[in-house]
Amino acid sequence: HLDRLPEIGAGQGEAAPLPISHLEIVGGQLHFNFRGQTLAVGPIAATLAVGARGGPMALQIELPELRTATSAIAIEGRDSELEAELRRTETGWHIEARLRLAQLSARAVDGERALDKLALRASAAGQWGGDEPLAIDLAISRGELLWGRYYADLGALEPSLRGAISPASAGAALRRLVLQAKGLGKAEGQLEIGTAGVDRVDMLLTVPELQPLFALAIAEPWRESYPQLERTTIGGAIRARLDYRRRKGGFRLTGHVTLADVDLASSEPSFALRQLNLDLPLALGSGIDGAAADGLLRFAGLTAGGLQVDGASVRLRSGDNRIAFAEPLEMPLLGGRLRLGELAVERLDSSEWHALLALELQQLDLGLTTTALGWPAIAGTLDGSLAPLRFDAGELSSGGALRAEVFGGRVELRHLRAEQLSSSVPTYGVDISFDDISLRQVTQSLELGRISGVARGGVTGLAIANGEPTRFDAWLETKPDAKEKQSISVRAIRQISILGGAGGDPISGTVMRLFDEYGYSAMGFRCRLENDKFVLHGVRSEGDKEYLVVGSLLPPRVDVVSHTQVISFSDMVERLRRIGAEPPAQEEGAQQ
C-alpha cells in the first residue's frame, strides 16, 4: 500500500510528478487514484523485485482479463502485460519498459466515443532526467476508433510513434518525434506539453496524397449532412512547416504551407478545379511583427456546370494575421472579364476572423451565361461590382450591384447574401429590381403565351433554402409605352387564370372565342411568401375582386380575376406546373 508515489523528476528539486496516488493491491485487484478518479483493475498478477540499496527495481504485471470503470468510461480487455525495470541514477531514473495491450476496448458512457479491440505494443528505454532522453516506440496493429462523428480503422492505418521524451520545466518534451499512418502521411519534429496543454510545436507535416485524408476527416464524417461529399474526390499533396508557441492570452504560429497539383472534382453539382498550387507563408498570432512575406496561388482551370474558366495565377501577401491578394486577378469569362480586386482574410489570430472580396464583372455575355447555367438562352449583357463581398461569422453579404441589359430594359441585383453556411441547409438571398422590360421578348424567350407591353417590378427579401424559395415579397406592373401596344393572347390569359385559381376557361363565350388576342389597360400583381403561406393580390382591387389583368376600354375585352388570394406555396408550385403544361392555342400557334 502506497499513500504517495515518488515524484519521478530530474532531481535537484525539479519534478514532473505522476498523476497517480493511493496505489494498493486488494483481493487480486490494483486500486489507484488517477486525476481524482478511483480505478480498480484486475484480476492482476504482479511481481515486484527490489534490489539492494541503489539496485534496480523490476516490475512485471500480467492482466489476463481487464475490467474497470469510472463515472465517464468503461474499459475491458485481456492478454495484456507490462514489464519495467527502474534504476535510480545520480541525475534521475533509468527506465526499461515494455507494454503489450490486446483486445483492449473502452467506451464512454455518453456513447459518442469508443475504442474497440485495440492491439498495441510500446517500449521505452533510457533516462528520465539527465543527458540521455527516454526513447519511446509505439505501434498499433489492430483496433477501431469512434470519436463523435469520426471513425478510423486503426488496423488499416497502422499508426506508429517514435521519438524521445524528457522532463521539461512544466511537463514533458518530445524530441525527434515521428508520427505516421499508412496512406495518411507523416509528422516529424518536436513538441512540449505543459499543465495547460501543448506549449510548443515545431513540426513538418507531409501528406503525399490528399484523398485518404479527405475521406477520413471530411467526406465520411460529414456525408449525411453534406451528401455531395460522397461524390467529391481530391488529389494532390500538401506539405507544411509549422512553428507554434502558446503565449499568455494567445498564440504565435509561423511557418509555410505548400499545396502541389491539387485536383478537386465533384458531381451533382458538377465542379472541377485543376492543378491548384499554393505557396503560402504564415505569420499568425500575438507578437507578430516584421515585413509581410509573399506567396503564390495558381491553377490550370476551373469548370462549374457549363461554366469554364481558364487558368490564372496571383501573388499573395501574408503577415500580421492577414492573408491577401498582392495584386488584382483578372481573367476572361463568358465573353467578358472577371476582376477580383482586394481579397483579404483578416483577424486570423481570432475566432472572429472575416474575409473581404471586391468582385467585378465586365460585359459578360448573358447568352453564354444562361446556357452555362442550364437555363434558356437569354440575349444581353451583365456587368457590375460586388464590393465589398464580406464573409463574417458564417454569413456572406455584398455591397454594390450587378446590372443586366436584357429584354429591352434593365435588371439589377443587390444585397446578395448567404446565411448558415456551416449548416447542411444554408440559405441564399438576393434583392432584384427591373424596369422597361419588354413582355413580348420575355414571353417569346420563355415560350409562354404571347404578351405585349412594358413592365417594371422587383423582388425583395428573397430567401432560398434547399433549392426552394422560403420567403419573398414581389411585385410587377405594366406601364404605358408608345413603342409597344398592350395585348395578350388566349394562351397567356388561360395561364394567368390558372395562377389566379380560376376553375374554368375564362374564354368561354361563343363570340369571345373568335378572337386570339385581346387588349388590356393594366396587368400585374403583388405577392408574398412567408411560413409556406402564399398571398396574391392583383394590380387593381374593386370590392372583393383582385384583378390580375384589367381589360381595355374598347372590345374585345377580357378581365382576369384572382379567385384565391391565400394558398400554400406547394399549391402555387402546382399552379406553375400547370401553366408550363398549358398547350398553345391553335390560332396562336398559327400566328407565331
Coordinates of C-alpha atoms in Angstrom, one line a residue:
H1 CA 0.0 0.0 0.0
L2 CA 1.5 3.3 -1.1
D3 CA -0.2 6.6 0.0
R4 CA 2.1 8.6 -2.2
L5 CA 4.1 7.7 -5.2
P6 CA 7.6 9.1 -5.8
E7 CA 7.8 12.2 -7.9
I8 CA 9.9 10.9 -10.8
G9 CA 11.7 14.0 -11.9
A10 CA 15.1 15.3 -12.9
G11 CA 16.4 15.6 -9.4
Q12 CA 17.8 18.7 -7.9
G13 CA 14.3 19.7 -6.8
E14 CA 12.9 19.7 -10.3
A15 CA 10.0 17.2 -10.5
A16 CA 7.4 16.0 -13.0
P17 CA 5.0 14.1 -10.7
L18 CA 3.0 11.2 -12.0
P19 CA -0.8 11.9 -11.7
I20 CA -1.3 8.8 -9.7
S21 CA -1.8 8.4 -5.9
H22 CA -3.0 5.9 -3.4
L23 CA -1.8 2.7 -5.0
E24 CA -2.7 -0.7 -3.5
I25 CA -3.5 -4.3 -4.4
V26 CA -6.5 -5.7 -2.6
G27 CA -8.1 -9.1 -3.4
G28 CA -6.2 -9.5 -6.6
Q29 CA -7.1 -6.1 -7.9
L30 CA -5.0 -3.0 -8.4
H31 CA -6.6 0.1 -6.9
F32 CA -5.4 3.6 -7.6
N33 CA -6.5 7.2 -7.9
F34 CA -5.9 8.8 -11.3
R35 CA -6.6 12.6 -11.6
G36 CA -9.3 12.4 -9.0
Q37 CA -10.9 9.2 -10.4
T38 CA -10.6 5.9 -8.4
L39 CA -10.0 2.9 -10.6
A40 CA -9.8 -0.8 -9.9
V41 CA -8.0 -3.0 -12.4
G42 CA -8.0 -6.8 -12.2
P43 CA -7.7 -9.6 -11.8
I44 CA -3.9 -8.9 -11.7
A45 CA -0.8 -10.9 -11.3
A46 CA 2.1 -8.7 -10.3
T47 CA 5.7 -9.3 -9.3
L48 CA 7.9 -6.6 -7.9
A49 CA 11.6 -7.3 -7.3
V50 CA 13.6 -4.7 -5.3
G51 CA 17.4 -4.9 -5.4
A52 CA 19.8 -3.8 -2.7
R53 CA 20.3 -0.2 -1.9
G54 CA 20.9 1.6 -5.2
G55 CA 20.0 -1.5 -7.2
P56 CA 17.2 -1.8 -9.8
M57 CA 13.5 -2.4 -9.3
A58 CA 11.8 -4.8 -11.6
L59 CA 8.1 -4.9 -12.1
Q60 CA 6.0 -7.4 -14.1
I61 CA 2.3 -7.1 -14.4
E62 CA 0.0 -9.6 -16.2
L63 CA -3.6 -8.9 -16.9
P64 CA -5.3 -12.0 -18.3
E65 CA -8.5 -10.0 -18.0
L66 CA -9.0 -6.3 -17.6
R67 CA -12.2 -4.7 -16.3
T68 CA -12.5 -1.3 -14.8
A69 CA -14.9 1.7 -15.0
T70 CA -15.4 5.3 -13.8
S71 CA -18.4 7.5 -14.0
A72 CA -17.3 8.5 -17.5
I73 CA -15.8 5.5 -19.2
A74 CA -15.7 1.7 -19.1
I75 CA -12.6 -0.3 -20.0
E76 CA -12.1 -4.0 -20.6
G77 CA -9.6 -6.2 -22.3
R78 CA -7.4 -9.4 -22.0
D79 CA -3.9 -10.8 -22.5
S80 CA -2.1 -7.5 -21.6
E81 CA 1.2 -7.2 -19.8
L82 CA 3.7 -4.7 -18.6
E83 CA 7.4 -5.3 -17.8
A84 CA 9.5 -2.5 -16.4
E85 CA 12.9 -2.0 -14.8
L86 CA 13.8 1.2 -12.9
R87 CA 17.2 2.1 -11.6
R88 CA 18.0 5.3 -9.7
T89 CA 21.0 7.3 -11.0
E90 CA 22.6 10.5 -9.9
T91 CA 20.6 12.5 -12.4
G92 CA 17.3 10.7 -12.4
W93 CA 15.8 7.3 -13.3
H94 CA 16.9 4.9 -15.9
I95 CA 13.9 3.1 -17.3
E96 CA 13.5 -0.1 -19.4
A97 CA 9.8 -0.8 -20.1
R98 CA 7.7 -2.9 -22.5
L99 CA 3.9 -2.7 -22.8
R100 CA 1.6 -5.0 -24.7
L101 CA -2.2 -4.5 -24.9
A102 CA -4.5 -6.9 -26.7
Q103 CA -8.3 -6.8 -27.2
L104 CA -8.5 -3.5 -25.3
S105 CA -11.9 -1.8 -25.5
A106 CA -13.1 1.4 -24.0
R107 CA -16.5 3.1 -24.2
A108 CA -17.6 6.5 -22.9
V109 CA -20.9 6.4 -21.1
D110 CA -22.2 9.2 -23.5
G111 CA -21.9 6.7 -26.4
E112 CA -20.0 9.3 -28.5
R113 CA -16.5 7.8 -28.1
A114 CA -15.4 4.2 -28.3
L115 CA -12.2 2.1 -28.8
D116 CA -12.7 -1.5 -29.8
K117 CA -10.2 -4.4 -29.7
L118 CA -7.1 -2.4 -29.7
A119 CA -3.7 -4.2 -30.2
L120 CA -0.7 -2.1 -29.2
R121 CA 2.9 -2.6 -28.5
A122 CA 5.1 0.1 -26.8
S123 CA 8.6 0.3 -25.4
A124 CA 10.6 2.9 -23.5
A125 CA 14.3 2.8 -22.8
G126 CA 16.7 5.5 -21.5
Q127 CA 16.9 8.2 -18.8
W128 CA 14.1 10.2 -17.3
G129 CA 16.2 13.3 -16.4
G130 CA 19.8 13.7 -17.2
D131 CA 21.6 13.7 -20.5
E132 CA 20.1 10.5 -22.0
P133 CA 16.4 11.0 -23.1
L134 CA 13.9 8.3 -22.8
A135 CA 13.4 6.7 -26.3
I136 CA 9.8 5.6 -27.0
D137 CA 8.4 3.4 -29.7
L138 CA 4.7 2.7 -30.1
A139 CA 2.8 0.8 -32.8
I140 CA -0.9 -0.1 -33.2
S141 CA -1.7 -3.1 -35.4
R142 CA -5.4 -3.5 -34.8
G143 CA -8.5 -1.7 -33.4
E144 CA -11.3 0.7 -34.3
L145 CA -11.8 4.2 -33.0
L146 CA -15.0 6.2 -32.9
W147 CA -14.8 9.9 -31.7
G148 CA -18.1 11.7 -32.2
R149 CA -18.7 11.6 -36.0
Y150 CA -15.2 10.5 -36.8
Y151 CA -14.3 6.8 -37.3
A152 CA -10.9 5.2 -38.1
D153 CA -9.9 1.6 -38.7
L154 CA -6.6 1.6 -36.9
G155 CA -5.7 -1.8 -38.3
A156 CA -5.7 -0.4 -41.8
L157 CA -3.9 2.8 -40.8
E158 CA -1.2 1.1 -38.6
P159 CA -0.3 4.3 -36.8
S160 CA 3.1 4.5 -35.1
L161 CA 5.0 6.9 -33.0
R162 CA 8.8 7.1 -32.4
G163 CA 10.8 9.7 -30.5
A164 CA 12.4 10.6 -27.3
I165 CA 10.8 12.1 -24.2
S166 CA 12.4 14.1 -21.4
P167 CA 11.1 16.2 -18.5
A168 CA 10.5 19.9 -19.2
S169 CA 10.0 22.8 -16.8
A170 CA 6.2 22.4 -16.7
G171 CA 5.7 18.9 -18.1
A172 CA 7.4 16.8 -20.8
A173 CA 9.2 17.4 -24.1
L174 CA 9.0 15.0 -27.1
R175 CA 12.0 15.2 -29.4
R176 CA 12.9 13.6 -32.7
L177 CA 9.2 12.8 -33.0
V178 CA 7.9 10.7 -36.0
L179 CA 4.2 10.1 -36.2
Q180 CA 2.8 8.4 -39.2
A181 CA -0.2 6.4 -40.5
K182 CA -0.4 4.3 -43.6
G183 CA -1.9 6.3 -46.5
L184 CA -2.3 9.5 -44.5
G185 CA 1.2 10.9 -44.2
K186 CA 3.8 11.8 -41.6
A187 CA 4.5 14.4 -38.9
E188 CA 8.2 15.0 -37.8
G189 CA 9.5 17.3 -35.2
Q190 CA 9.1 18.1 -31.6
L191 CA 6.6 19.4 -29.1
E192 CA 6.3 20.4 -25.4
I193 CA 3.4 19.6 -23.2
G194 CA 2.7 21.6 -20.0
T195 CA -0.1 21.6 -17.4
A196 CA -2.3 23.7 -19.6
G197 CA -1.8 21.6 -22.8
V198 CA 0.5 21.9 -25.7
D199 CA 3.0 24.7 -25.2
R200 CA 5.2 24.4 -28.3
V201 CA 5.1 22.6 -31.6
D202 CA 7.9 22.6 -34.2
M203 CA 6.6 20.2 -36.9
L204 CA 6.9 19.2 -40.5
L205 CA 3.7 17.7 -41.9
T206 CA 3.7 15.7 -45.2
V207 CA 0.6 14.3 -46.9
P208 CA 1.7 12.7 -50.2
E209 CA -1.9 12.0 -51.3
L210 CA -4.9 14.1 -50.1
Q211 CA -7.8 11.7 -51.0
P212 CA -7.4 9.2 -48.0
L213 CA -7.1 12.1 -45.5
F214 CA -10.1 13.9 -47.2
A215 CA -12.2 10.7 -46.9
L216 CA -11.2 10.1 -43.2
A217 CA -11.5 13.6 -41.9
I218 CA -14.2 15.2 -44.1
A219 CA -16.2 13.0 -46.5
E220 CA -17.0 10.1 -44.2
P221 CA -17.8 12.1 -41.0
W222 CA -20.0 14.7 -42.8
R223 CA -21.6 12.8 -45.7
E224 CA -25.0 12.6 -44.0
S225 CA -25.1 16.4 -43.6
Y226 CA -23.5 17.1 -47.0
P227 CA -24.3 14.2 -49.4
Q228 CA -22.3 15.8 -52.2
L229 CA -19.1 14.9 -50.3
E230 CA -19.6 11.3 -51.3
R231 CA -19.4 12.5 -54.9
T232 CA -16.2 14.5 -54.4
T233 CA -12.6 13.5 -55.0
I234 CA -9.4 15.3 -54.3
G235 CA -5.9 14.6 -55.5
G236 CA -2.5 16.2 -54.9
A237 CA -0.2 16.7 -51.9
I238 CA 0.4 19.0 -49.0
R239 CA 3.5 19.9 -47.1
A240 CA 3.6 22.3 -44.1
R241 CA 6.3 23.5 -41.8
L242 CA 4.7 24.8 -38.6
D243 CA 6.2 26.6 -35.5
Y244 CA 3.6 27.1 -32.8
R245 CA 4.1 28.8 -29.4
R246 CA 1.5 29.1 -26.7
R247 CA 1.5 32.6 -25.2
K248 CA -0.3 34.2 -22.3
G249 CA -3.7 35.0 -23.7
G250 CA -2.9 33.9 -27.2
F251 CA -0.5 32.1 -29.5
R252 CA 2.1 32.6 -32.2
L253 CA 2.2 30.4 -35.4
T254 CA 4.7 30.8 -38.2
G255 CA 5.7 28.5 -41.0
H256 CA 5.0 27.7 -44.6
V257 CA 2.2 25.7 -46.4
T258 CA 2.6 24.2 -49.9
L259 CA -0.2 22.6 -51.9
A260 CA 1.1 20.7 -55.0
D261 CA -1.0 19.8 -58.1
V262 CA -4.3 19.6 -56.3
D263 CA -7.3 18.4 -58.4
L264 CA -10.8 18.8 -56.9
A265 CA -13.8 17.3 -58.6
S266 CA -17.4 16.6 -57.7
S267 CA -20.7 15.7 -59.5
E268 CA -24.2 16.9 -58.8
P269 CA -23.4 19.7 -58.9
S270 CA -20.6 19.3 -61.5
F271 CA -17.4 21.0 -60.4
A272 CA -13.7 20.6 -61.2
L273 CA -10.6 22.6 -60.1
R274 CA -7.4 21.5 -61.9
Q275 CA -3.8 21.8 -60.9
L276 CA -4.1 24.1 -57.9
N277 CA -0.7 25.1 -56.5
L278 CA -0.2 27.2 -53.4
D279 CA 2.9 28.6 -51.8
L280 CA 1.8 30.4 -48.6
P281 CA 4.0 31.7 -45.7
L282 CA 2.2 32.0 -42.3
A283 CA 2.6 34.7 -39.6
L284 CA -0.3 34.4 -37.2
G285 CA -1.0 35.2 -33.5
S286 CA 0.2 37.8 -31.0
G287 CA 3.5 39.4 -31.2
I288 CA 3.8 39.1 -35.0
D289 CA 6.0 41.8 -36.4
G290 CA 8.3 42.4 -39.4
A291 CA 7.6 42.7 -43.1
A292 CA 4.9 40.6 -44.8
A293 CA 6.1 37.7 -46.9
D294 CA 5.0 36.9 -50.5
G295 CA 3.3 33.7 -51.7
L296 CA 1.7 32.5 -54.9
L297 CA -1.6 30.9 -55.9
R298 CA -2.1 29.4 -59.4
F299 CA -4.5 26.9 -61.0
A300 CA -4.8 25.4 -64.5
G301 CA -8.6 25.7 -64.9
L302 CA -12.0 25.6 -63.3
T303 CA -15.3 24.1 -64.5
A304 CA -18.6 24.5 -62.8
G305 CA -21.6 23.1 -64.6
G306 CA -21.3 24.5 -68.1
L307 CA -19.0 27.4 -66.9
Q308 CA -15.4 27.1 -67.8
V309 CA -12.6 29.4 -66.5
D310 CA -9.1 29.4 -67.9
G311 CA -6.1 29.1 -65.5
A312 CA -4.6 32.0 -63.7
S313 CA -2.1 33.0 -61.0
V314 CA -1.8 35.7 -58.4
R315 CA 0.7 36.8 -55.9
L316 CA -0.3 36.6 -52.2
R317 CA 0.8 38.7 -49.2
S318 CA 0.9 37.2 -45.8
G319 CA 1.6 38.8 -42.4
D320 CA 0.1 40.5 -39.3
N321 CA -2.7 37.9 -39.1
R322 CA -3.8 38.7 -42.6
I323 CA -3.6 36.9 -46.0
A324 CA -4.5 38.9 -49.1
F325 CA -4.0 39.3 -52.8
A326 CA -0.9 41.3 -53.5
E327 CA -2.4 42.4 -56.9
P328 CA -5.8 42.2 -58.7
L329 CA -6.6 39.0 -60.5
E330 CA -8.2 39.4 -64.0
M331 CA -9.3 36.7 -66.4
P332 CA -11.6 36.3 -69.4
L333 CA -15.1 34.9 -68.6
L334 CA -18.2 34.2 -70.7
G335 CA -17.3 36.7 -73.4
G336 CA -16.4 39.4 -70.9
R337 CA -13.9 39.7 -68.0
L338 CA -13.8 38.8 -64.3
R339 CA -11.8 41.0 -62.0
L340 CA -11.0 40.1 -58.4
G341 CA -9.7 43.2 -56.7
E342 CA -9.0 43.2 -53.0
L343 CA -9.2 39.7 -51.4
A344 CA -8.2 39.6 -47.8
V345 CA -8.7 37.2 -44.9
E346 CA -8.2 39.2 -41.7
R347 CA -8.0 38.7 -37.9
L348 CA -6.7 35.2 -38.3
D349 CA -5.5 35.3 -34.6
S350 CA -9.1 35.3 -33.5
S351 CA -12.2 33.1 -33.8
E352 CA -13.9 36.3 -35.2
W353 CA -12.0 36.3 -38.5
H354 CA -13.6 37.6 -41.6
A355 CA -12.9 37.8 -45.3
L356 CA -13.4 40.6 -47.9
L357 CA -13.5 40.4 -51.7
A358 CA -14.0 43.0 -54.4
L359 CA -15.6 41.2 -57.4
E360 CA -16.2 43.0 -60.7
L361 CA -17.9 41.6 -63.9
Q362 CA -17.3 43.4 -67.1
Q363 CA -19.7 42.9 -70.1
L364 CA -20.4 39.2 -69.6
D365 CA -22.5 37.6 -72.4
L366 CA -25.8 36.6 -70.9
G367 CA -26.5 34.1 -73.7
L368 CA -23.3 32.3 -72.8
T369 CA -24.0 32.7 -69.0
T370 CA -27.6 31.3 -69.1
T371 CA -26.5 28.4 -71.3
A372 CA -23.7 27.6 -69.0
L373 CA -26.2 27.5 -66.1
G374 CA -28.5 25.2 -68.0
W375 CA -31.2 27.9 -68.4
P376 CA -32.9 29.0 -71.6
A377 CA -30.6 31.3 -73.6
I378 CA -31.2 35.0 -73.0
A379 CA -29.6 37.7 -75.0
G380 CA -28.0 40.6 -73.2
T381 CA -25.0 41.7 -71.1
L382 CA -24.2 41.6 -67.4
D383 CA -21.7 43.8 -65.6
G384 CA -21.3 45.5 -62.2
S385 CA -19.4 45.2 -58.9
L386 CA -20.0 43.4 -55.7
A387 CA -17.7 45.4 -53.3
P388 CA -17.3 44.5 -50.6
L389 CA -18.3 40.9 -50.7
R390 CA -17.9 40.1 -47.0
F391 CA -17.8 36.8 -45.1
D392 CA -18.2 37.2 -41.4
A393 CA -19.5 34.9 -38.6
G394 CA -20.6 32.2 -41.1
E395 CA -22.6 34.7 -43.2
L396 CA -21.9 36.2 -46.7
S397 CA -23.2 39.6 -47.7
S398 CA -22.4 42.0 -50.6
G399 CA -22.4 45.7 -51.4
G400 CA -22.6 47.1 -54.9
A401 CA -24.8 45.7 -57.6
L402 CA -24.9 43.6 -60.8
R403 CA -26.8 45.1 -63.7
A404 CA -28.1 43.2 -66.8
E405 CA -29.2 44.8 -70.1
V406 CA -31.8 42.4 -71.1
F407 CA -35.3 42.2 -72.7
G408 CA -35.0 45.8 -73.8
G409 CA -34.7 47.0 -70.2
R410 CA -32.6 46.7 -67.1
V411 CA -32.4 44.2 -64.2
E412 CA -30.4 45.0 -61.1
L413 CA -29.3 42.5 -58.4
R414 CA -28.4 43.9 -54.9
H415 CA -27.7 42.5 -51.4
L416 CA -26.5 39.1 -52.4
R417 CA -26.3 37.1 -49.2
A418 CA -25.9 33.6 -47.7
E419 CA -26.6 32.6 -44.1
Q420 CA -25.9 29.5 -42.0
L421 CA -23.1 28.4 -44.4
S422 CA -21.8 25.9 -41.9
S423 CA -25.1 24.1 -41.8
S424 CA -26.3 21.3 -44.1
V425 CA -29.0 23.6 -45.5
P426 CA -27.7 27.1 -46.0
T427 CA -30.0 30.0 -47.0
Y428 CA -29.2 32.2 -50.0
G429 CA -30.8 35.5 -50.9
V430 CA -30.9 38.5 -53.2
D431 CA -32.9 41.6 -54.0
I432 CA -34.0 42.2 -57.6
S433 CA -35.4 45.2 -59.4
F434 CA -36.3 45.6 -63.1
D435 CA -37.7 48.3 -65.4
D436 CA -38.6 48.9 -69.0
I437 CA -38.8 45.1 -69.6
S438 CA -40.4 44.1 -72.9
L439 CA -43.0 41.4 -72.1
R440 CA -43.1 40.4 -75.7
Q441 CA -39.4 39.5 -75.5
V442 CA -39.8 37.7 -72.2
T443 CA -42.7 35.5 -73.2
Q444 CA -41.0 34.6 -76.5
S445 CA -37.8 33.6 -74.8
L446 CA -39.6 31.5 -72.1
E447 CA -42.1 30.1 -74.6
L448 CA -45.1 31.3 -72.7
G449 CA -48.4 32.7 -74.0
R450 CA -47.8 35.9 -76.0
I451 CA -48.0 39.2 -74.1
S452 CA -47.0 42.7 -75.4
G453 CA -46.2 45.6 -73.2
V454 CA -43.6 47.1 -70.9
A455 CA -43.3 46.1 -67.2
R456 CA -41.4 47.1 -64.1
G457 CA -41.2 45.4 -60.7
G458 CA -38.9 43.7 -58.2
V459 CA -38.3 41.0 -55.6
T460 CA -37.1 41.9 -52.0
G461 CA -36.2 39.6 -49.1
L462 CA -35.8 36.6 -51.3
A463 CA -34.6 33.6 -49.3
I464 CA -33.8 30.2 -50.9
A465 CA -33.1 27.0 -48.9
N466 CA -32.5 23.5 -50.2
G467 CA -33.3 24.8 -53.7
E468 CA -36.7 26.2 -52.9
P469 CA -37.9 29.8 -52.0
T470 CA -38.9 30.1 -48.4
R471 CA -39.7 33.9 -48.3
F472 CA -40.0 36.9 -50.6
D473 CA -42.1 40.0 -51.5
A474 CA -42.6 40.5 -55.2
W475 CA -44.5 42.9 -57.5
L476 CA -44.9 43.5 -61.2
E477 CA -47.0 46.1 -63.1
T478 CA -47.2 47.2 -66.7
K479 CA -46.7 50.8 -67.7
P480 CA -47.8 52.6 -70.9
D481 CA -45.2 52.8 -73.6
A482 CA -45.6 54.3 -77.1
K483 CA -43.4 51.7 -78.7
E484 CA -45.4 48.6 -77.6
K485 CA -49.2 48.1 -77.6
Q486 CA -50.7 46.3 -74.6
S487 CA -52.1 43.0 -75.8
I488 CA -52.4 39.4 -74.5
S489 CA -53.0 36.1 -76.3
V490 CA -55.6 33.4 -75.4
R491 CA -52.9 31.1 -74.1
A492 CA -51.5 33.8 -71.8
I493 CA -55.0 34.6 -70.4
R494 CA -55.5 31.0 -69.6
Q495 CA -52.1 30.7 -67.9
I496 CA -52.7 33.8 -65.8
S497 CA -56.2 32.5 -64.9
I498 CA -54.5 29.3 -63.6
L499 CA -52.2 31.5 -61.5
G500 CA -55.2 33.2 -60.0
G501 CA -57.0 30.0 -59.2
A502 CA -59.7 30.1 -61.8
G503 CA -61.8 26.9 -62.0
G504 CA -62.9 27.3 -65.7
D505 CA -61.9 28.7 -69.0
P506 CA -62.1 32.5 -69.0
I507 CA -62.6 32.4 -72.8
S508 CA -65.8 30.5 -72.9
G509 CA -68.3 32.8 -74.7
T510 CA -69.1 32.0 -78.3
V511 CA -68.3 35.4 -79.6
M512 CA -65.1 35.8 -77.4
R513 CA -63.7 32.6 -78.7
L514 CA -63.5 34.2 -82.2
F515 CA -60.5 36.3 -81.1
D516 CA -57.0 35.0 -80.4
E517 CA -55.7 38.3 -78.9
Y518 CA -57.1 40.9 -76.5
G519 CA -56.1 44.4 -75.4
Y520 CA -55.6 45.3 -71.8
S521 CA -55.2 48.5 -69.8
A522 CA -53.2 47.2 -66.8
M523 CA -51.6 44.0 -65.7
G524 CA -49.7 42.9 -62.6
F525 CA -49.7 41.5 -59.2
R526 CA -48.2 41.8 -55.7
C527 CA -47.4 38.7 -53.7
R528 CA -45.7 37.5 -50.6
L529 CA -44.4 34.1 -49.4
E530 CA -43.7 33.5 -45.7
N531 CA -44.1 30.4 -43.5
D532 CA -45.4 28.4 -46.5
K533 CA -48.3 30.9 -46.9
F534 CA -48.5 32.5 -50.4
V535 CA -50.6 35.7 -50.6
L536 CA -51.5 37.0 -54.1
H537 CA -53.1 40.4 -54.9
G538 CA -53.9 41.9 -58.3
V539 CA -52.9 45.1 -59.9
R540 CA -56.3 46.6 -59.1
S541 CA -58.9 46.0 -56.4
E542 CA -62.7 46.5 -56.7
G543 CA -64.6 45.3 -53.7
D544 CA -63.6 41.7 -53.0
K545 CA -62.2 41.3 -56.5
E546 CA -58.4 41.4 -57.3
Y547 CA -57.7 42.0 -61.0
L548 CA -54.5 40.4 -62.4
V549 CA -55.5 41.7 -65.9
V550 CA -57.7 44.7 -66.4
G551 CA -59.3 44.6 -69.9
S552 CA -59.0 47.5 -72.3
L553 CA -61.9 50.1 -72.7
L554 CA -62.5 49.0 -76.3
P555 CA -63.6 45.5 -77.2
P556 CA -62.7 42.7 -77.3
R557 CA -62.2 42.9 -73.5
V558 CA -61.3 40.2 -71.0
D559 CA -60.6 40.6 -67.3
V560 CA -58.7 38.1 -65.2
V561 CA -59.5 37.9 -61.5
S562 CA -57.6 36.3 -58.7
H563 CA -60.1 33.9 -57.1
T564 CA -57.9 32.7 -54.2
Q565 CA -55.6 35.3 -52.5
V566 CA -54.1 33.0 -49.8
I567 CA -52.9 29.5 -50.6
S568 CA -49.9 27.2 -49.6
F569 CA -46.8 27.6 -51.6
S570 CA -47.0 23.9 -52.7
D571 CA -50.3 24.7 -54.3
M572 CA -48.7 27.7 -56.0
V573 CA -46.0 25.4 -57.3
E574 CA -48.6 23.1 -58.7
R575 CA -50.3 26.0 -60.5
L576 CA -47.0 27.0 -62.0
R577 CA -46.5 23.4 -63.2
R578 CA -50.0 23.5 -64.8
I579 CA -49.1 26.8 -66.5
G580 CA -46.0 25.2 -68.0
A581 CA -48.1 22.3 -69.3
E582 CA -50.8 24.5 -70.9
P583 CA -50.7 23.7 -74.6
P584 CA -50.5 26.6 -77.2
A585 CA -53.8 27.7 -78.7
Q586 CA -54.2 26.6 -82.3
E587 CA -54.7 30.1 -83.6
E588 CA -51.8 31.5 -81.5
G589 CA -49.5 28.8 -82.8
A590 CA -50.5 29.7 -86.4
Q591 CA -49.7 33.4 -85.9
Q592 CA -46.4 32.7 -84.1

